[in-house]
C-alpha positions as a printed Julia matrix, in Angstrom:
52×3 Matrix{Float64}:
  -2.88   15.16    1.0
  -5.8    12.94    0.06
  -7.77   15.94   -1.1
  -4.9    16.95   -3.35
  -4.78   13.45   -4.87
  -8.59   13.39   -5.28
  -8.56   16.72   -7.14
  -5.81   15.48   -9.49
  -7.69   12.32  -10.54
  -9.45   12.69  -13.91
 -13.17   12.35  -14.56
 -16.31   12.45  -12.47
 -16.85   10.86   -9.05
 -17.39    7.32  -10.38
 -14.25    7.44  -12.49
 -12.27    8.87   -9.6
 -13.45    6.1    -7.28
 -12.49    3.44   -9.81
  -9.09    5.06  -10.45
  -8.42    5.4    -6.71
  -9.35    1.73   -6.13
  -7.04    0.6    -8.94
  -4.21    2.72   -7.53
  -4.66    1.22   -4.05
  -4.63   -2.3    -5.5
  -1.5    -1.57   -7.57
   0.31   -0.16   -4.53
  -0.69   -3.22   -2.48
   0.54   -5.63   -5.16
   3.86   -3.81   -5.51
   4.35   -3.87   -1.74
   3.37   -7.54   -1.46
   5.5    -8.88   -4.31
   8.44   -6.45   -4.46
   9.01   -4.55   -1.22
   8.06   -7.08    1.48
  10.25   -9.9     0.08
  13.23   -7.54    0.12
  12.56   -6.5     3.73
  11.78  -10.0     5.04
  15.38  -10.97    5.91
  15.79   -7.82    7.99
  12.56   -8.31    9.96
  12.6   -11.62   11.79
   9.08  -12.25   12.98
   9.6   -16.0    13.44
  12.17  -15.66   16.2
  10.15  -15.06   19.34
  11.6   -15.1    22.83
   9.22  -15.59   25.73
  10.5   -15.0    29.24
   8.78  -16.57   32.2
């Protein structure tokens, strides 16, 4: 899969590295600001039960 993406990126190796880095950053930002806030109510990480 990653090879397929790498072959589809335009330019030489330097351009591909820069494009891949920008794509990773964009995906991270979209996840952080759009997807995770939507999922937060469904995933309750603050409610921890410890049994002794």
